PDB file of C-alpha atoms in Angstrom:
ATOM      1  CA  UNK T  73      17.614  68.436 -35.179  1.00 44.00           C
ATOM      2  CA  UNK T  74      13.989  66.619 -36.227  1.00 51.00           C
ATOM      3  CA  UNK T  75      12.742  69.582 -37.388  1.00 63.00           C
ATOM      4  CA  UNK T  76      15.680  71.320 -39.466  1.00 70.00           C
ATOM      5  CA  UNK T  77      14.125  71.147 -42.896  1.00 81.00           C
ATOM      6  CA  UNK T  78      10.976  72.972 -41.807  1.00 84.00           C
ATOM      7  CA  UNK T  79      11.531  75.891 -42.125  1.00 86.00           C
ATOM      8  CA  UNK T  80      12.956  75.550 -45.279  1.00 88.00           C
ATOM      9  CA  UNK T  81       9.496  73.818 -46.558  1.00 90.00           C
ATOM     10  CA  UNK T  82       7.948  76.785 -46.168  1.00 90.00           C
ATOM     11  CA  UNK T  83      10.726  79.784 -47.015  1.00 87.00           C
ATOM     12  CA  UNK T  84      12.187  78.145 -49.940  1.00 91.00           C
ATOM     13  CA  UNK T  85      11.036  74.473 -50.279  1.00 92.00           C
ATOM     14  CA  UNK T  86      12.810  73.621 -54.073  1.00 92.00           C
ATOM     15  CA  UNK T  87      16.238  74.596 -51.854  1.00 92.00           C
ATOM     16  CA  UNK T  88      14.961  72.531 -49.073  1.00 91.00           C
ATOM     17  CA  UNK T  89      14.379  69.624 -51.544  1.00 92.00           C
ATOM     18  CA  UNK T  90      17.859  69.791 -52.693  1.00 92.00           C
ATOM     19  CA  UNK T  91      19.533  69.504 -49.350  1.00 90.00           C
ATOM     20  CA  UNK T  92      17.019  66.977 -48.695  1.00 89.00           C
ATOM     21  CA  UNK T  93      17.876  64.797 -51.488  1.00 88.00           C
ATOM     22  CA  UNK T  94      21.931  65.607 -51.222  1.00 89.00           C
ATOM     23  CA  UNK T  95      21.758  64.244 -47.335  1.00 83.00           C
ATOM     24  CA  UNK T  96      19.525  61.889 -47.203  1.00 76.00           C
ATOM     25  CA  UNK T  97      18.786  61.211 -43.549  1.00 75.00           C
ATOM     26  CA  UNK T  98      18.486  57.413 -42.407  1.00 78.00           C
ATOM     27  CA  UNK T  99      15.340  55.627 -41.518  1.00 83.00           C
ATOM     28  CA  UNK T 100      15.273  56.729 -38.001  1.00 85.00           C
ATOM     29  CA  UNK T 101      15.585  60.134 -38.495  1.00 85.00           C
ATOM     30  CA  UNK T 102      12.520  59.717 -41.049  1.00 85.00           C
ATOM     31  CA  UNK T 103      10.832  58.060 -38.310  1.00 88.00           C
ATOM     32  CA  UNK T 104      11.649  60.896 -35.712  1.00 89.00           C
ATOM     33  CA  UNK T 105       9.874  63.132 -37.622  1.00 89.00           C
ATOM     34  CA  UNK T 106       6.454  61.677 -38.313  1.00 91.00           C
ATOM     35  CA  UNK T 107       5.993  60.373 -34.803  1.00 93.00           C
ATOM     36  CA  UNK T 108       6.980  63.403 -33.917  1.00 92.00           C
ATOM     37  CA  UNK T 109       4.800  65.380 -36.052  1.00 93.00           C
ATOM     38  CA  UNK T 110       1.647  63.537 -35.736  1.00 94.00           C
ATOM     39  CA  UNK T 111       1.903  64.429 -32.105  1.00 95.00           C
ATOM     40  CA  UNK T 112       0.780  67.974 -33.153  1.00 95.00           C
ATOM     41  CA  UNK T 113      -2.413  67.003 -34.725  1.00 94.00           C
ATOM     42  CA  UNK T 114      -3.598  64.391 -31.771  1.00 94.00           C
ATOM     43  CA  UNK T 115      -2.672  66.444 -29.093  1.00 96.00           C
ATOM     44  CA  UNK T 116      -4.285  69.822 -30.279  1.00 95.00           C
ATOM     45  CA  UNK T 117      -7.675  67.527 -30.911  1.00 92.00           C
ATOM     46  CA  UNK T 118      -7.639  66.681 -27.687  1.00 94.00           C
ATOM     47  CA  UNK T 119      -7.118  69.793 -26.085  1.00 96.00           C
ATOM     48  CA  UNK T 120      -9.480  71.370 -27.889  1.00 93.00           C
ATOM     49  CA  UNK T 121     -12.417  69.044 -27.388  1.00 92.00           C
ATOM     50  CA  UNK T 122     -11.334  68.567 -23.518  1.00 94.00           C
ATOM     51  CA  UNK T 123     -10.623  72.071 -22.927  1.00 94.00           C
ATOM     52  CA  UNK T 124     -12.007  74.958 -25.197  1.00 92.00           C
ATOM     53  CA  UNK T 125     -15.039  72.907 -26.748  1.00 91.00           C
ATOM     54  CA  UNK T 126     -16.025  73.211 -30.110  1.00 87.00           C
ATOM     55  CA  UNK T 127     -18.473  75.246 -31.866  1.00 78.00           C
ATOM     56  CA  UNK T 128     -20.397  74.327 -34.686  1.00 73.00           C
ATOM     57  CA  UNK T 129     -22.847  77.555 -36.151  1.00 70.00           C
ATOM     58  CA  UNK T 130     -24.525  79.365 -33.635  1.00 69.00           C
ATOM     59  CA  UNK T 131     -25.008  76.622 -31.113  1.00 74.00           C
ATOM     60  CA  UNK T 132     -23.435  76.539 -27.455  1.00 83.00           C
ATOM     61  CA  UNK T 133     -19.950  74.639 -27.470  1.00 86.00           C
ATOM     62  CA  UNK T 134     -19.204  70.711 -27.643  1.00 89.00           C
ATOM     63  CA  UNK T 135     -16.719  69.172 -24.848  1.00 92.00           C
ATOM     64  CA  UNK T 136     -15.779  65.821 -24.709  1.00 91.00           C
ATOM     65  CA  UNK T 137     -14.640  63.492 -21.887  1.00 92.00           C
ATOM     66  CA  UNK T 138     -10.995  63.158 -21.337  1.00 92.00           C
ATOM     67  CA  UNK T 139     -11.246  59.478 -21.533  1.00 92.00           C
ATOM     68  CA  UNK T 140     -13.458  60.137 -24.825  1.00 89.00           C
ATOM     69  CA  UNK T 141     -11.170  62.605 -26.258  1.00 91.00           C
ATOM     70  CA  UNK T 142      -7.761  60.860 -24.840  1.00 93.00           C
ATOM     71  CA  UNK T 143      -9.218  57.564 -27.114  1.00 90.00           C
ATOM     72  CA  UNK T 144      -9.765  59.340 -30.147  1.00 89.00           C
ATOM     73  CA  UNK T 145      -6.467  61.339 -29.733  1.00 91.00           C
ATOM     74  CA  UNK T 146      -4.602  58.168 -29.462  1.00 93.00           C
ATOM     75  CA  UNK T 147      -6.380  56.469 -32.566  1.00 90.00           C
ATOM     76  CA  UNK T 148      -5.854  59.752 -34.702  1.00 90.00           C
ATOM     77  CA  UNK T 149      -2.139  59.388 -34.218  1.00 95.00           C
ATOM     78  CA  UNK T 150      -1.842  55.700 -35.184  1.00 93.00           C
ATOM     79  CA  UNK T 151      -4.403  56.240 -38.302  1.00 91.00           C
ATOM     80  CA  UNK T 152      -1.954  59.592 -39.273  1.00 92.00           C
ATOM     81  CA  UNK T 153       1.447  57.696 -38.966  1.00 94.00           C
ATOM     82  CA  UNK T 154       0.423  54.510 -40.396  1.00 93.00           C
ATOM     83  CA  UNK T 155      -1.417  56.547 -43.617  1.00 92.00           C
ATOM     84  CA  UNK T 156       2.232  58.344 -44.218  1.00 93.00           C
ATOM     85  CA  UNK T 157       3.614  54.713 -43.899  1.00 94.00           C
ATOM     86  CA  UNK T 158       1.078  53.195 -46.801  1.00 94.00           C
ATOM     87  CA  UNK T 159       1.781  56.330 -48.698  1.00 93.00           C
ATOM     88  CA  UNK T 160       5.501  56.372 -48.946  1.00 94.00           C
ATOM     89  CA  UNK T 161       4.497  52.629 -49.929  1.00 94.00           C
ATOM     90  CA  UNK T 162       2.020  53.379 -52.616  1.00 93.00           C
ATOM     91  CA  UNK T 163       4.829  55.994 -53.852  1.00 93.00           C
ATOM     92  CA  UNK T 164       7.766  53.610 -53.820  1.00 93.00           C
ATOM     93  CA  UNK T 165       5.678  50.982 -55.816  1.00 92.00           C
ATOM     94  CA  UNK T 166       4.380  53.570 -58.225  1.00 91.00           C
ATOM     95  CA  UNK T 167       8.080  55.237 -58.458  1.00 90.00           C
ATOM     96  CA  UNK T 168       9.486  52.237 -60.538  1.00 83.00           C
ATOM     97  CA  UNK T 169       6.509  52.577 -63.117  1.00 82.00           C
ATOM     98  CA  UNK T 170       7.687  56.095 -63.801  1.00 84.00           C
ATOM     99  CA  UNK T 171      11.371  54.989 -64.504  1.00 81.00           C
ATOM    100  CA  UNK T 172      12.870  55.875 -60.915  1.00 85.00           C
ATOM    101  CA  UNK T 173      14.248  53.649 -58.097  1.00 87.00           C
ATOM    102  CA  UNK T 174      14.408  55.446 -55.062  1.00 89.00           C
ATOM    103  CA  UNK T 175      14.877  53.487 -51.905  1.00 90.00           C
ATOM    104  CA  UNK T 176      11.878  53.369 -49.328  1.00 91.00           C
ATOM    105  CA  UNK T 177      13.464  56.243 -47.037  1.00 90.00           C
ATOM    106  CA  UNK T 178      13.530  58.437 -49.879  1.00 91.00           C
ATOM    107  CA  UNK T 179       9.471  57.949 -50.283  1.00 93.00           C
ATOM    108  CA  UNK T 180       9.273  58.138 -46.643  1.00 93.00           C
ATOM    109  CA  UNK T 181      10.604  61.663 -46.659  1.00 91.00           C
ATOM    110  CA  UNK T 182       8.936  62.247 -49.464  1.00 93.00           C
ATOM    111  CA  UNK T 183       5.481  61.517 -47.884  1.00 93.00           C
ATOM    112  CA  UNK T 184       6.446  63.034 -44.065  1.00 92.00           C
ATOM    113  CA  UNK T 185       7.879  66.535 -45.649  1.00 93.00           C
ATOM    114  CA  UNK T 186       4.596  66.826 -47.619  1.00 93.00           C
ATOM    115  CA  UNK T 187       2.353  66.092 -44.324  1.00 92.00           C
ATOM    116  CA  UNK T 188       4.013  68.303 -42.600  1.00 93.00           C
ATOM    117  CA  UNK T 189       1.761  71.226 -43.342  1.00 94.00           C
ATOM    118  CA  UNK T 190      -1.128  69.302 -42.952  1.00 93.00           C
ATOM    119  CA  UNK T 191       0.030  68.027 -39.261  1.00 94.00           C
ATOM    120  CA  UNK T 192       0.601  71.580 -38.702  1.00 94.00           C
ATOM    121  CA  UNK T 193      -2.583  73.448 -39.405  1.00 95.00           C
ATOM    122  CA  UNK T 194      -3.603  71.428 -36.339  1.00 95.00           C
ATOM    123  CA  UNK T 195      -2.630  74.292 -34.703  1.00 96.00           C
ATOM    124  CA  UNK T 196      -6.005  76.199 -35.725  1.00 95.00           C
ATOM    125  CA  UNK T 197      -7.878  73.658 -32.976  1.00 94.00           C
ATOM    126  CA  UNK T 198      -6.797  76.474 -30.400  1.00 94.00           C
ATOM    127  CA  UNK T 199      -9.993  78.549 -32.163  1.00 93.00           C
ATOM    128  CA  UNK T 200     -11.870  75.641 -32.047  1.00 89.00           C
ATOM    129  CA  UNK T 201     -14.444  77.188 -34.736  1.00 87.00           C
ATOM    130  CA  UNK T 202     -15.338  74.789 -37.455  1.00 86.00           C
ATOM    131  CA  UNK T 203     -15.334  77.242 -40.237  1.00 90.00           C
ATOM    132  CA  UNK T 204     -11.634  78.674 -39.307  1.00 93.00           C
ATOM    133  CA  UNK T 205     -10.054  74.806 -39.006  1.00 92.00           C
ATOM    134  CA  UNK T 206     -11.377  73.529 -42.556  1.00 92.00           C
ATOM    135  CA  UNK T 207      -9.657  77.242 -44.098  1.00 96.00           C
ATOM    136  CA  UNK T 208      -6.566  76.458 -42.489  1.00 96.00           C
ATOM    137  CA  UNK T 209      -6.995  72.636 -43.210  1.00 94.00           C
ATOM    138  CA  UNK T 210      -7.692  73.854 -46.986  1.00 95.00           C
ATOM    139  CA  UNK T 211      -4.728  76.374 -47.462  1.00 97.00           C
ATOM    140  CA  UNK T 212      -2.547  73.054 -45.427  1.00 95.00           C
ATOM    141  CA  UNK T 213      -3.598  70.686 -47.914  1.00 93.00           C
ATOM    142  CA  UNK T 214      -3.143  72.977 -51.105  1.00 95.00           C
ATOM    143  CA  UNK T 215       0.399  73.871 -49.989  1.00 96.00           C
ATOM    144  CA  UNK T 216       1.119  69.844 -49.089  1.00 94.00           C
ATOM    145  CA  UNK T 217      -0.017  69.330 -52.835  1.00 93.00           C
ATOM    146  CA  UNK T 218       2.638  72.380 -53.579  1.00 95.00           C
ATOM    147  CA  UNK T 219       5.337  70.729 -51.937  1.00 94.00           C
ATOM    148  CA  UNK T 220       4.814  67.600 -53.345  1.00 94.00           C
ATOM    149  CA  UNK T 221       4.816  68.509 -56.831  1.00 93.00           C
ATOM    150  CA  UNK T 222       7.904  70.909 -56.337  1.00 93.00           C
ATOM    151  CA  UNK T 223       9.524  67.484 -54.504  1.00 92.00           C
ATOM    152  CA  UNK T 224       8.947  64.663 -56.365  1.00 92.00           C
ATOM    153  CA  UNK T 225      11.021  65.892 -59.935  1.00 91.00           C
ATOM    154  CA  UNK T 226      14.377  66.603 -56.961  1.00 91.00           C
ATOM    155  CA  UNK T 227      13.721  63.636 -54.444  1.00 90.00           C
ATOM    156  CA  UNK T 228      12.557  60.836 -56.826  1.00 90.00           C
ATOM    157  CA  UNK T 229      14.790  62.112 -59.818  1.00 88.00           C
ATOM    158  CA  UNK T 230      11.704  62.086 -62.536  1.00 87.00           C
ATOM    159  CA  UNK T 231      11.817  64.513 -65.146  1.00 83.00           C
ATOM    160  CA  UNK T 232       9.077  67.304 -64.490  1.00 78.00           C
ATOM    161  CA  UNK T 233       6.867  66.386 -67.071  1.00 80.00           C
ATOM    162  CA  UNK T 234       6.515  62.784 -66.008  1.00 85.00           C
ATOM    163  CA  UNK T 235       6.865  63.854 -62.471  1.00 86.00           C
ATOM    164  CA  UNK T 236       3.664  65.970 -62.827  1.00 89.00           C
ATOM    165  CA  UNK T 237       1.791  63.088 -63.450  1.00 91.00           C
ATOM    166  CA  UNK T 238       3.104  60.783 -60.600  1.00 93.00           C
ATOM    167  CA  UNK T 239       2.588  63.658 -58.387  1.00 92.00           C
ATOM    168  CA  UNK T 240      -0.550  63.494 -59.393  1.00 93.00           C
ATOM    169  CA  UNK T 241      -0.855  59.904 -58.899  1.00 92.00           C
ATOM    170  CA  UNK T 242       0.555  60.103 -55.268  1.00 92.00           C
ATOM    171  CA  UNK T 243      -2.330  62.953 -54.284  1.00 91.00           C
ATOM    172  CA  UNK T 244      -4.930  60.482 -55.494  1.00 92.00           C
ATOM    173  CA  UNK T 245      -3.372  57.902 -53.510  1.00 91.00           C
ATOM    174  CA  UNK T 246      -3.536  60.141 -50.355  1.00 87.00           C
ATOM    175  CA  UNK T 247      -6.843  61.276 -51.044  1.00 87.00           C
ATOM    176  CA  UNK T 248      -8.075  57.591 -51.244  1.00 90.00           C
ATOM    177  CA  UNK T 249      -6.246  57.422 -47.991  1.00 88.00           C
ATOM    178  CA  UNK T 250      -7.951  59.753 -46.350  1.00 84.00           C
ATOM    179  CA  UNK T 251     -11.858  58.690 -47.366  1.00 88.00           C
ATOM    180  CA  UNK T 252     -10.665  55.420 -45.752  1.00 89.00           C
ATOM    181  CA  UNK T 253      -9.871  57.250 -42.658  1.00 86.00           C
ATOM    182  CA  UNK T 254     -12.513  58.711 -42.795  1.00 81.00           C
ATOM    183  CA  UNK T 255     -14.961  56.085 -44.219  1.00 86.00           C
ATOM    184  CA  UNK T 256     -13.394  53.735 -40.741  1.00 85.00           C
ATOM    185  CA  UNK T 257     -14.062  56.515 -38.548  1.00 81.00           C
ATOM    186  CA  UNK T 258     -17.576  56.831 -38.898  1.00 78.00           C
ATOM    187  CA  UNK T 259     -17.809  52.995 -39.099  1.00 85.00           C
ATOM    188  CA  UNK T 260     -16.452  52.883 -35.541  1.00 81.00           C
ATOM    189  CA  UNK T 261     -18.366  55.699 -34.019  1.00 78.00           C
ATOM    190  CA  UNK T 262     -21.433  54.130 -35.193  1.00 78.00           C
ATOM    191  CA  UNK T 263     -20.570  50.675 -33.658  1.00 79.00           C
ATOM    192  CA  UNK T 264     -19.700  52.178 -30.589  1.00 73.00           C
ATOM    193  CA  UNK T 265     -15.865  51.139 -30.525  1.00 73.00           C
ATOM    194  CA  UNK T 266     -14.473  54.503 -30.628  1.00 75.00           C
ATOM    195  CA  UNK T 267     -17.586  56.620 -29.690  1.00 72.00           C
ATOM    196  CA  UNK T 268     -17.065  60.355 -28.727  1.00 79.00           C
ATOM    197  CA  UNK T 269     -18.784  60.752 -24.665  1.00 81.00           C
ATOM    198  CA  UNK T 270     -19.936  64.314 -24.599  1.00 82.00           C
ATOM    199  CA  UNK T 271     -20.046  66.470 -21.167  1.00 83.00           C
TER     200      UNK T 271
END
């Protein structure tokens, strides 16, 4: 099952990293799980924008087009799966600096366990408030940074104290990953390639 080790993220994640790392899924089931994942965060954005609108303050809400939000849905999901691909690259090239040689899967599932929670506090976009998606966005991203550091000594076999710091190097990498994101997102709304159409 794709989503076996879920649960076990969140009950008792250092257990879940052992099993992890003694099983060792292949490639596709790796790849199962983030396109299956990244489904949450696309679909729930467009939902929300098509369906219950958003509100921002005090003003009324903000609805997009379906062809507006359906194109914006579709280039969140490639941006989200190809960002956990150029992580679990950044990690495997910064693994061998820290003394480990773990194969490519292993950073995979390294990088698609610790997105996980972040995919998942897409969930939030059903109360469509600003304020209430960036808490649950926040308290998603500070457990992802959890997980990670609890994963990386078990999954890439580094001793914790230099695991620490390539943990720590990984969450840099990500964030840089994400200002790009970010940084190309605005770039393309303000050329008008990927442009929301409001209702």
């Amino acid at each position: 099952m794709i989503f076996n080790h879920l649960w076990g993220l969140y009950a008792h994640p250092q257990e879940e990293w052992q099993t992890i790392d003694n099983r060792h899924e292949s490639m596709f089931y790796s790849l199962s799980h983030i396109a299956l994942i990244a489904l949450i965060p696309s679909i729930m954005g467009y939902y929300s924008s098509v369906y219950l609108g958003w509100s921002v303050g005090t003003g009324d809400a903000v609805y997009l087009t379906h062809e507006s939000a359906l194109l914006i849905g579709v280039a969140m999901y490639c941006a989200l799966i190809a960002g956990v691909f150029i992580l679990a690259y950044l990690a495997h090239w910064m693994a061998i600096t820290f003394g480990s040689t773990p194969t490519y899967t292993q950073t995979l599932e390294l990088s698609a366990y610790t997105a996980t929670p972040m995919f998942m506090s897409a969930f939030a976009a059903f109360y469509p408030e600003l304020w209430f998606v960036v808490s649950v966005g926040m308290v998603a991203l500070a457990y992802s940074v959890y997980l990670l550091y609890t994963g990386v000594p078990i999954l890439m076999h580094i001793p914790e104290e230099r695991g620490f710091i390539y943990a720590s190097s990984v969450v840099t990498c990500g964030l840089v990953l994400l200002v790009i994101i970010l940084a190309a997102t605005a770039i393309l709304w303000t050329n008008g390639i990927i442009s929301p159409t409001f209702t």
